[in-house]
């Protein structure tokens, strides 16, 4: 079968489609015919050698996919051949067929497309745990969401809308503001032309209750200073490290130099909380993650959340898919599929 393989660290050209020979599922595993895969910011960092949860290359990346169970390993009782499932893993899912432990699969709800299923797990689990488990989001609070048009951003906005009267500040380039407003962002801010901290203070002089920080570096300090008393900052990424196709040592040095640091005593005087979240280190927490997924599936079935798909790219165009995301052109989730969508292949035949 075909798989996307990271052959070394660097630019977009380091990902190649290669043929892999796969065996059947081992005991406790299921074999899944993959129909769609999610692209995440961590995958962009992994390509540059900046993501610590990826084994060394050559390696198949990919933390989430969706497809159909085509074979069961010994001892698997709670899945059947033909089940439509979403899969979460540390890596290895960008291929046409994957063998995974059954504990890493979740049944897709009725009516959900494979593309939506591949867009759900990483972004919505992250947004849910940040907002509710760490952030303790309640009615009448305010939230600042960076990269609000991205995968976690759009998930977080939808989840904020499930709580009464939450004020959402969202940073994104100006061209995305209309779609952010439609999605429920109260105050979109163009971080490219304005100081977002000043803009937040103009509207809410005391600051906000929760900041979602995927940026790192000096933005984490800005976030901490924007918190109201009893406010919470949840840092979950270092997007500031990504400045070009390849690893940029200047950006790394600058981000580390500006890395936010505070001691327990200072926290005590500030009445604020700082939390760190990394889904990649949750891979042993099956019960915890499983309970979040079942809540998300319920919200999807009630029509309260719906993954927003930005674009769908065949494996052969993985470089374009990554560029779309790294240059922040996407509104919603970027999806990879093993082969080109049907319409295109028909056009080529004619």
mmCIF file of C-alpha atoms in Angstrom:
data_model
loop_
_atom_site.group_PDB
_atom_site.id
_atom_site.type_symbol
_atom_site.label_atom_id
_atom_site.label_comp_id
_atom_site.label_asym_id
_atom_site.label_seq_id
_atom_site.Cartn_x
_atom_site.Cartn_y
_atom_site.Cartn_z
ATOM 1 C CA UNK A 1 0.000 0.000 0.000
ATOM 2 C CA UNK A 2 1.002 3.649 -0.354
ATOM 3 C CA UNK A 3 2.276 5.684 2.575
ATOM 4 C CA UNK A 4 3.636 9.183 3.099
ATOM 5 C CA UNK A 5 7.166 8.926 4.451
ATOM 6 C CA UNK A 6 9.283 11.676 5.995
ATOM 7 C CA UNK A 7 12.731 10.886 4.535
ATOM 8 C CA UNK A 8 14.668 13.485 6.560
ATOM 9 C CA UNK A 9 14.143 16.868 8.216
ATOM 10 C CA UNK A 10 13.717 20.040 6.168
ATOM 11 C CA UNK A 11 11.449 21.518 3.495
ATOM 12 C CA UNK A 12 8.233 20.312 1.889
ATOM 13 C CA UNK A 13 10.183 17.981 -0.439
ATOM 14 C CA UNK A 14 11.143 15.718 2.475
ATOM 15 C CA UNK A 15 7.764 13.934 2.332
ATOM 16 C CA UNK A 16 7.535 11.246 -0.320
ATOM 17 C CA UNK A 17 4.818 8.775 -1.307
ATOM 18 C CA UNK A 18 6.355 5.298 -0.987
ATOM 19 C CA UNK A 19 5.085 1.737 -1.291
ATOM 20 C CA UNK A 20 5.044 -0.187 1.980
ATOM 21 C CA UNK A 21 4.385 -3.846 2.601
ATOM 22 C CA UNK A 22 2.103 -4.313 5.579
ATOM 23 C CA UNK A 23 1.133 -7.464 7.451
ATOM 24 C CA UNK A 24 -2.174 -8.230 9.135
ATOM 25 C CA UNK A 25 -3.239 -6.911 12.534
ATOM 26 C CA UNK A 26 -1.583 -8.338 15.643
ATOM 27 C CA UNK A 27 -3.591 -9.504 18.674
ATOM 28 C CA UNK A 28 -5.601 -6.600 20.065
ATOM 29 C CA UNK A 29 -5.244 -4.597 16.841
ATOM 30 C CA UNK A 30 -7.546 -3.761 13.964
ATOM 31 C CA UNK A 31 -6.568 -3.115 10.370
ATOM 32 C CA UNK A 32 -8.134 0.068 8.966
ATOM 33 C CA UNK A 33 -8.502 1.052 5.318
ATOM 34 C CA UNK A 34 -7.779 4.789 5.569
ATOM 35 C CA UNK A 35 -10.079 7.225 3.769
ATOM 36 C CA UNK A 36 -8.920 10.580 5.181
ATOM 37 C CA UNK A 37 -6.117 11.920 7.404
ATOM 38 C CA UNK A 38 -5.768 15.116 9.423
ATOM 39 C CA UNK A 39 -2.860 17.519 8.991
ATOM 40 C CA UNK A 40 -1.780 19.218 12.216
ATOM 41 C CA UNK A 41 0.611 21.975 13.201
ATOM 42 C CA UNK A 42 2.711 19.348 14.993
ATOM 43 C CA UNK A 43 3.214 17.621 11.612
ATOM 44 C CA UNK A 44 4.732 20.816 10.198
ATOM 45 C CA UNK A 45 7.054 20.981 13.194
ATOM 46 C CA UNK A 46 7.867 17.281 12.846
ATOM 47 C CA UNK A 47 8.974 17.860 9.246
ATOM 48 C CA UNK A 48 11.516 20.397 10.493
ATOM 49 C CA UNK A 49 12.714 18.126 13.294
ATOM 50 C CA UNK A 50 11.055 20.250 15.990
ATOM 51 C CA UNK A 51 8.544 17.706 17.327
ATOM 52 C CA UNK A 52 9.804 15.410 20.062
ATOM 53 C CA UNK A 53 7.125 12.706 19.794
ATOM 54 C CA UNK A 54 8.098 11.569 16.288
ATOM 55 C CA UNK A 55 10.543 8.649 15.854
ATOM 56 C CA UNK A 56 13.625 9.452 13.708
ATOM 57 C CA UNK A 57 13.220 9.384 9.890
ATOM 58 C CA UNK A 58 12.505 7.593 7.682
ATOM 59 C CA UNK A 59 9.128 7.589 9.409
ATOM 60 C CA UNK A 60 5.467 7.793 8.473
ATOM 61 C CA UNK A 61 3.875 10.814 10.224
ATOM 62 C CA UNK A 62 0.183 11.355 10.945
ATOM 63 C CA UNK A 63 -1.629 11.495 14.285
ATOM 64 C CA UNK A 64 -5.228 11.070 13.149
ATOM 65 C CA UNK A 65 -7.155 9.378 10.389
ATOM 66 C CA UNK A 66 -10.559 7.883 9.633
ATOM 67 C CA UNK A 67 -11.548 4.822 7.659
ATOM 68 C CA UNK A 68 -13.177 1.398 7.680
ATOM 69 C CA UNK A 69 -12.136 -1.650 9.713
ATOM 70 C CA UNK A 70 -11.098 -4.363 7.252
ATOM 71 C CA UNK A 71 -9.622 -7.032 9.571
ATOM 72 C CA UNK A 72 -9.585 -7.892 13.285
ATOM 73 C CA UNK A 73 -6.620 -9.198 15.267
ATOM 74 C CA UNK A 74 -7.028 -11.998 17.800
ATOM 75 C CA UNK A 75 -9.007 -11.065 20.879
ATOM 76 C CA UNK A 76 -10.747 -8.023 19.411
ATOM 77 C CA UNK A 77 -14.396 -8.131 20.509
ATOM 78 C CA UNK A 78 -15.713 -4.564 20.391
ATOM 79 C CA UNK A 79 -15.095 -3.820 16.695
ATOM 80 C CA UNK A 80 -16.442 -5.506 13.570
ATOM 81 C CA UNK A 81 -15.272 -5.577 9.964
ATOM 82 C CA UNK A 82 -17.034 -2.680 8.223
ATOM 83 C CA UNK A 83 -17.071 -0.376 11.274
ATOM 84 C CA UNK A 84 -16.300 3.242 10.437
ATOM 85 C CA UNK A 85 -13.692 4.509 12.875
ATOM 86 C CA UNK A 86 -11.566 7.521 13.797
ATOM 87 C CA UNK A 87 -8.004 6.741 14.866
ATOM 88 C CA UNK A 88 -5.631 8.649 17.159
ATOM 89 C CA UNK A 89 -1.927 7.723 17.359
ATOM 90 C CA UNK A 90 1.437 9.254 18.124
ATOM 91 C CA UNK A 91 2.460 8.883 14.457
ATOM 92 C CA UNK A 92 2.209 6.545 11.470
ATOM 93 C CA UNK A 93 -1.312 7.172 10.169
ATOM 94 C CA UNK A 94 -0.632 8.812 6.778
ATOM 95 C CA UNK A 95 -0.979 5.604 4.798
ATOM 96 C CA UNK A 96 -3.646 3.677 2.909
ATOM 97 C CA UNK A 97 -3.820 0.879 5.496
ATOM 98 C CA UNK A 98 -2.903 1.055 9.200
ATOM 99 C CA UNK A 99 -2.821 -1.560 11.955
ATOM 100 C CA UNK A 100 -3.591 0.040 15.325
ATOM 101 C CA UNK A 101 -4.519 -1.088 18.856
ATOM 102 C CA UNK A 102 -8.300 -1.157 19.169
ATOM 103 C CA UNK A 103 -8.017 1.251 22.135
ATOM 104 C CA UNK A 104 -6.870 3.952 19.683
ATOM 105 C CA UNK A 105 -10.016 3.678 17.552
ATOM 106 C CA UNK A 106 -13.357 5.395 18.145
ATOM 107 C CA UNK A 107 -16.601 4.666 16.322
ATOM 108 C CA UNK A 108 -17.694 7.473 13.987
ATOM 109 C CA UNK A 109 -21.150 8.891 14.745
ATOM 110 C CA UNK A 110 -23.974 8.477 12.207
ATOM 111 C CA UNK A 111 -23.904 10.920 9.344
ATOM 112 C CA UNK A 112 -20.288 12.003 9.805
ATOM 113 C CA UNK A 113 -18.060 12.036 6.711
ATOM 114 C CA UNK A 114 -14.560 10.539 6.730
ATOM 115 C CA UNK A 115 -13.132 14.045 6.191
ATOM 116 C CA UNK A 116 -14.999 15.371 9.250
ATOM 117 C CA UNK A 117 -13.889 12.334 11.272
ATOM 118 C CA UNK A 118 -10.246 12.996 10.329
ATOM 119 C CA UNK A 119 -10.734 16.607 11.463
ATOM 120 C CA UNK A 120 -12.253 15.841 14.853
ATOM 121 C CA UNK A 121 -9.887 14.086 17.224
ATOM 122 C CA UNK A 122 -6.678 16.113 17.604
ATOM 123 C CA UNK A 123 -8.197 19.592 17.334
ATOM 124 C CA UNK A 124 -11.395 19.041 19.301
ATOM 125 C CA UNK A 125 -9.830 16.946 22.095
ATOM 126 C CA UNK A 126 -7.193 19.672 22.485
ATOM 127 C CA UNK A 127 -9.713 22.532 22.451
ATOM 128 C CA UNK A 128 -12.112 20.689 24.783
ATOM 129 C CA UNK A 129 -9.526 19.794 27.430
ATOM 130 C CA UNK A 130 -7.963 23.260 27.308
ATOM 131 C CA UNK A 131 -11.280 25.110 27.646
ATOM 132 C CA UNK A 132 -13.128 22.855 30.073
ATOM 133 C CA UNK A 133 -10.630 20.696 31.977
ATOM 134 C CA UNK A 134 -7.923 23.325 32.427
ATOM 135 C CA UNK A 135 -9.823 26.530 31.601
ATOM 136 C CA UNK A 136 -12.999 25.672 33.546
ATOM 137 C CA UNK A 137 -14.917 27.872 31.083
ATOM 138 C CA UNK A 138 -18.202 29.173 32.512
ATOM 139 C CA UNK A 139 -21.020 31.481 31.334
ATOM 140 C CA UNK A 140 -20.220 35.200 30.926
ATOM 141 C CA UNK A 141 -16.461 34.682 30.686
ATOM 142 C CA UNK A 142 -14.074 35.892 27.984
ATOM 143 C CA UNK A 143 -11.533 33.920 25.954
ATOM 144 C CA UNK A 144 -8.655 34.924 23.673
ATOM 145 C CA UNK A 145 -8.063 32.398 20.878
ATOM 146 C CA UNK A 146 -4.918 32.770 18.767
ATOM 147 C CA UNK A 147 -4.825 31.391 15.203
ATOM 148 C CA UNK A 148 -8.608 31.431 15.479
ATOM 149 C CA UNK A 149 -9.170 30.279 11.885
ATOM 150 C CA UNK A 150 -6.987 27.176 12.267
ATOM 151 C CA UNK A 151 -8.008 23.677 13.337
ATOM 152 C CA UNK A 152 -7.861 24.107 17.130
ATOM 153 C CA UNK A 153 -9.121 27.702 16.768
ATOM 154 C CA UNK A 154 -12.318 26.770 14.912
ATOM 155 C CA UNK A 155 -12.907 23.866 17.327
ATOM 156 C CA UNK A 156 -12.445 26.165 20.329
ATOM 157 C CA UNK A 157 -14.859 28.750 18.917
ATOM 158 C CA UNK A 158 -17.569 26.110 18.424
ATOM 159 C CA UNK A 159 -17.006 24.751 21.929
ATOM 160 C CA UNK A 160 -17.175 28.254 23.448
ATOM 161 C CA UNK A 161 -20.590 28.624 21.781
ATOM 162 C CA UNK A 162 -21.881 25.680 23.841
ATOM 163 C CA UNK A 163 -21.541 27.898 26.946
ATOM 164 C CA UNK A 164 -23.831 30.889 27.524
ATOM 165 C CA UNK A 165 -22.651 34.387 26.736
ATOM 166 C CA UNK A 166 -18.920 33.791 26.247
ATOM 167 C CA UNK A 167 -17.033 36.727 24.704
ATOM 168 C CA UNK A 168 -14.528 35.452 22.120
ATOM 169 C CA UNK A 169 -11.496 37.444 20.967
ATOM 170 C CA UNK A 170 -9.867 35.777 17.970
ATOM 171 C CA UNK A 171 -6.625 36.704 16.190
ATOM 172 C CA UNK A 172 -6.343 36.068 12.445
ATOM 173 C CA UNK A 173 -5.413 37.965 9.301
ATOM 174 C CA UNK A 174 -8.066 40.458 8.112
ATOM 175 C CA UNK A 175 -9.229 38.308 5.169
ATOM 176 C CA UNK A 176 -10.558 35.706 7.639
ATOM 177 C CA UNK A 177 -12.556 38.066 9.877
ATOM 178 C CA UNK A 178 -15.916 37.648 8.120
ATOM 179 C CA UNK A 179 -15.830 33.884 8.459
ATOM 180 C CA UNK A 180 -14.728 34.231 12.108
ATOM 181 C CA UNK A 181 -17.695 36.504 12.842
ATOM 182 C CA UNK A 182 -20.051 34.036 11.162
ATOM 183 C CA UNK A 183 -18.541 31.315 13.357
ATOM 184 C CA UNK A 184 -19.198 33.277 16.539
ATOM 185 C CA UNK A 185 -16.075 35.350 17.263
ATOM 186 C CA UNK A 186 -17.195 38.517 19.037
ATOM 187 C CA UNK A 187 -14.037 40.538 18.322
ATOM 188 C CA UNK A 188 -11.736 39.428 15.483
ATOM 189 C CA UNK A 189 -8.291 41.089 15.690
ATOM 190 C CA UNK A 190 -5.774 41.400 12.864
ATOM 191 C CA UNK A 191 -2.524 40.471 14.613
ATOM 192 C CA UNK A 192 -0.500 41.520 11.547
ATOM 193 C CA UNK A 193 -1.441 45.205 11.703
ATOM 194 C CA UNK A 194 -2.408 45.682 15.348
ATOM 195 C CA UNK A 195 -1.102 44.927 18.804
ATOM 196 C CA UNK A 196 -3.681 42.336 19.858
ATOM 197 C CA UNK A 197 -3.054 42.979 23.574
ATOM 198 C CA UNK A 198 -3.909 46.677 23.161
ATOM 199 C CA UNK A 199 -7.024 45.789 21.122
ATOM 200 C CA UNK A 200 -8.243 43.405 23.842
ATOM 201 C CA UNK A 201 -7.666 46.053 26.544
ATOM 202 C CA UNK A 202 -9.629 48.676 24.590
ATOM 203 C CA UNK A 203 -12.695 46.434 24.706
ATOM 204 C CA UNK A 204 -12.037 44.702 28.018
ATOM 205 C CA UNK A 205 -9.740 46.862 30.193
ATOM 206 C CA UNK A 206 -9.366 44.150 32.841
ATOM 207 C CA UNK A 207 -8.308 41.556 30.269
ATOM 208 C CA UNK A 208 -9.748 38.068 29.709
ATOM 209 C CA UNK A 209 -10.487 34.957 31.763
ATOM 210 C CA UNK A 210 -8.754 32.398 29.518
ATOM 211 C CA UNK A 211 -5.990 32.631 26.909
ATOM 212 C CA UNK A 212 -5.242 29.737 24.535
ATOM 213 C CA UNK A 213 -1.567 30.062 23.611
ATOM 214 C CA UNK A 214 -0.273 28.007 20.665
ATOM 215 C CA UNK A 215 2.466 30.576 19.921
ATOM 216 C CA UNK A 216 5.062 30.432 22.694
ATOM 217 C CA UNK A 217 7.961 32.826 23.171
ATOM 218 C CA UNK A 218 7.132 36.438 24.012
ATOM 219 C CA UNK A 219 3.421 35.853 23.246
ATOM 220 C CA UNK A 220 3.147 33.685 26.373
ATOM 221 C CA UNK A 221 4.203 36.649 28.541
ATOM 222 C CA UNK A 222 1.706 38.875 26.736
ATOM 223 C CA UNK A 223 -0.975 36.266 27.381
ATOM 224 C CA UNK A 224 -0.160 36.065 31.095
ATOM 225 C CA UNK A 225 -0.347 39.852 31.416
ATOM 226 C CA UNK A 226 -3.743 39.853 29.684
ATOM 227 C CA UNK A 227 -5.324 37.590 32.302
ATOM 228 C CA UNK A 228 -7.871 38.904 34.773
ATOM 229 C CA UNK A 229 -7.485 37.864 38.436
ATOM 230 C CA UNK A 230 -8.286 34.109 38.588
ATOM 231 C CA UNK A 231 -7.559 33.915 34.877
ATOM 232 C CA UNK A 232 -5.939 30.923 33.201
ATOM 233 C CA UNK A 233 -3.293 30.717 30.500
ATOM 234 C CA UNK A 234 -3.039 27.378 28.703
ATOM 235 C CA UNK A 235 0.023 27.025 26.505
ATOM 236 C CA UNK A 236 -0.119 24.176 23.998
ATOM 237 C CA UNK A 237 2.345 24.893 21.197
ATOM 238 C CA UNK A 238 5.274 26.889 19.867
ATOM 239 C CA UNK A 239 4.051 28.048 16.455
ATOM 240 C CA UNK A 240 6.489 30.967 16.653
ATOM 241 C CA UNK A 241 9.271 28.475 15.855
ATOM 242 C CA UNK A 242 7.897 28.063 12.327
ATOM 243 C CA UNK A 243 9.056 30.926 10.145
ATOM 244 C CA UNK A 244 9.942 29.209 6.861
ATOM 245 C CA UNK A 245 10.206 25.859 5.124
ATOM 246 C CA UNK A 246 13.177 24.696 7.172
ATOM 247 C CA UNK A 247 14.308 24.926 10.763
ATOM 248 C CA UNK A 248 15.273 28.521 11.544
ATOM 249 C CA UNK A 249 17.915 28.795 14.278
ATOM 250 C CA UNK A 250 17.262 32.513 14.763
ATOM 251 C CA UNK A 251 13.562 31.899 15.373
ATOM 252 C CA UNK A 252 14.456 29.101 17.788
ATOM 253 C CA UNK A 253 16.938 31.244 19.706
ATOM 254 C CA UNK A 254 14.501 34.154 19.864
ATOM 255 C CA UNK A 255 11.629 31.950 21.045
ATOM 256 C CA UNK A 256 13.736 30.312 23.753
ATOM 257 C CA UNK A 257 15.230 33.647 24.840
ATOM 258 C CA UNK A 258 11.731 35.093 25.207
ATOM 259 C CA UNK A 259 10.355 31.940 26.803
ATOM 260 C CA UNK A 260 7.990 32.865 29.617
ATOM 261 C CA UNK A 261 9.197 31.919 33.073
ATOM 262 C CA UNK A 262 7.541 32.453 36.445
ATOM 263 C CA UNK A 263 8.025 30.938 39.874
ATOM 264 C CA UNK A 264 5.395 29.645 42.266
ATOM 265 C CA UNK A 265 5.722 32.627 44.596
ATOM 266 C CA UNK A 266 5.057 35.137 41.807
ATOM 267 C CA UNK A 267 1.977 33.157 40.811
ATOM 268 C CA UNK A 268 0.705 33.450 44.337
ATOM 269 C CA UNK A 269 0.753 37.253 44.177
ATOM 270 C CA UNK A 270 -0.856 37.341 40.728
ATOM 271 C CA UNK A 271 -3.882 35.084 41.357
ATOM 272 C CA UNK A 272 -3.435 33.517 37.929
ATOM 273 C CA UNK A 273 -2.887 30.007 36.599
ATOM 274 C CA UNK A 274 -0.490 28.752 33.925
ATOM 275 C CA UNK A 275 -1.188 25.319 32.415
ATOM 276 C CA UNK A 276 0.632 23.300 29.764
ATOM 277 C CA UNK A 277 -1.159 20.903 27.410
ATOM 278 C CA UNK A 278 0.335 18.383 24.975
ATOM 279 C CA UNK A 279 -1.959 15.719 23.511
ATOM 280 C CA UNK A 280 1.120 13.821 22.281
ATOM 281 C CA UNK A 281 1.921 12.882 25.883
ATOM 282 C CA UNK A 282 -1.602 11.592 26.581
ATOM 283 C CA UNK A 283 -1.127 8.375 24.646
ATOM 284 C CA UNK A 284 -1.404 6.164 27.742
ATOM 285 C CA UNK A 285 -4.480 7.993 29.059
ATOM 286 C CA UNK A 286 -7.073 5.881 27.219
ATOM 287 C CA UNK A 287 -9.922 6.421 29.701
ATOM 288 C CA UNK A 288 -9.373 10.157 29.964
ATOM 289 C CA UNK A 289 -9.162 10.704 26.197
ATOM 290 C CA UNK A 290 -12.000 8.240 25.566
ATOM 291 C CA UNK A 291 -14.337 10.139 27.879
ATOM 292 C CA UNK A 292 -13.567 13.394 26.045
ATOM 293 C CA UNK A 293 -14.218 11.740 22.664
ATOM 294 C CA UNK A 294 -17.617 10.464 23.806
ATOM 295 C CA UNK A 295 -18.562 13.993 24.920
ATOM 296 C CA UNK A 296 -17.468 15.348 21.535
ATOM 297 C CA UNK A 297 -19.438 12.671 19.672
ATOM 298 C CA UNK A 298 -22.528 13.671 21.693
ATOM 299 C CA UNK A 299 -22.008 17.344 20.823
ATOM 300 C CA UNK A 300 -21.624 16.408 17.145
ATOM 301 C CA UNK A 301 -24.809 14.322 17.177
ATOM 302 C CA UNK A 302 -26.692 17.229 18.793
ATOM 303 C CA UNK A 303 -25.446 19.487 15.983
ATOM 304 C CA UNK A 304 -23.491 21.712 18.392
ATOM 305 C CA UNK A 305 -20.094 21.130 16.787
ATOM 306 C CA UNK A 306 -19.166 20.385 13.183
ATOM 307 C CA UNK A 307 -15.588 20.231 11.924
ATOM 308 C CA UNK A 308 -14.918 22.909 9.324
ATOM 309 C CA UNK A 309 -12.944 21.525 6.375
ATOM 310 C CA UNK A 310 -10.680 24.028 4.634
ATOM 311 C CA UNK A 311 -9.391 21.826 1.811
ATOM 312 C CA UNK A 312 -8.746 18.198 0.827
ATOM 313 C CA UNK A 313 -5.470 17.125 -0.827
ATOM 314 C CA UNK A 314 -4.351 13.752 -2.221
ATOM 315 C CA UNK A 315 -1.156 12.235 -0.772
ATOM 316 C CA UNK A 316 0.739 13.278 -3.920
ATOM 317 C CA UNK A 317 0.063 16.938 -3.064
ATOM 318 C CA UNK A 318 1.156 16.813 0.578
ATOM 319 C CA UNK A 319 3.628 19.670 -0.055
ATOM 320 C CA UNK A 320 0.781 21.956 -1.198
ATOM 321 C CA UNK A 321 -1.338 20.896 1.780
ATOM 322 C CA UNK A 322 1.492 21.746 4.183
ATOM 323 C CA UNK A 323 2.121 25.068 2.454
ATOM 324 C CA UNK A 324 -1.570 25.951 2.757
ATOM 325 C CA UNK A 325 -1.324 25.482 6.503
ATOM 326 C CA UNK A 326 2.162 26.830 7.149
ATOM 327 C CA UNK A 327 1.423 30.052 5.225
ATOM 328 C CA UNK A 328 -1.771 30.300 7.312
ATOM 329 C CA UNK A 329 -4.092 30.375 4.310
ATOM 330 C CA UNK A 330 -6.489 27.821 5.779
ATOM 331 C CA UNK A 331 -9.819 28.500 7.446
ATOM 332 C CA UNK A 332 -10.532 25.237 9.238
ATOM 333 C CA UNK A 333 -8.902 21.852 8.789
ATOM 334 C CA UNK A 334 -6.544 20.703 6.053
ATOM 335 C CA UNK A 335 -7.211 17.066 5.106
ATOM 336 C CA UNK A 336 -5.118 14.494 3.221
ATOM 337 C CA UNK A 337 -6.698 11.607 1.298
ATOM 338 C CA UNK A 338 -4.867 8.584 -0.159
ATOM 339 C CA UNK A 339 -6.085 9.260 -3.703
ATOM 340 C CA UNK A 340 -7.400 12.218 -5.675
ATOM 341 C CA UNK A 341 -11.138 12.952 -5.210
ATOM 342 C CA UNK A 342 -13.281 11.070 -7.751
ATOM 343 C CA UNK A 343 -14.292 14.065 -9.943
ATOM 344 C CA UNK A 344 -10.677 14.854 -10.764
ATOM 345 C CA UNK A 345 -9.817 11.339 -11.866
ATOM 346 C CA UNK A 346 -12.869 11.339 -14.163
ATOM 347 C CA UNK A 347 -11.742 14.594 -15.766
ATOM 348 C CA UNK A 348 -8.328 13.105 -16.465
ATOM 349 C CA UNK A 349 -9.880 10.087 -18.163
ATOM 350 C CA UNK A 350 -11.999 12.213 -20.543
#
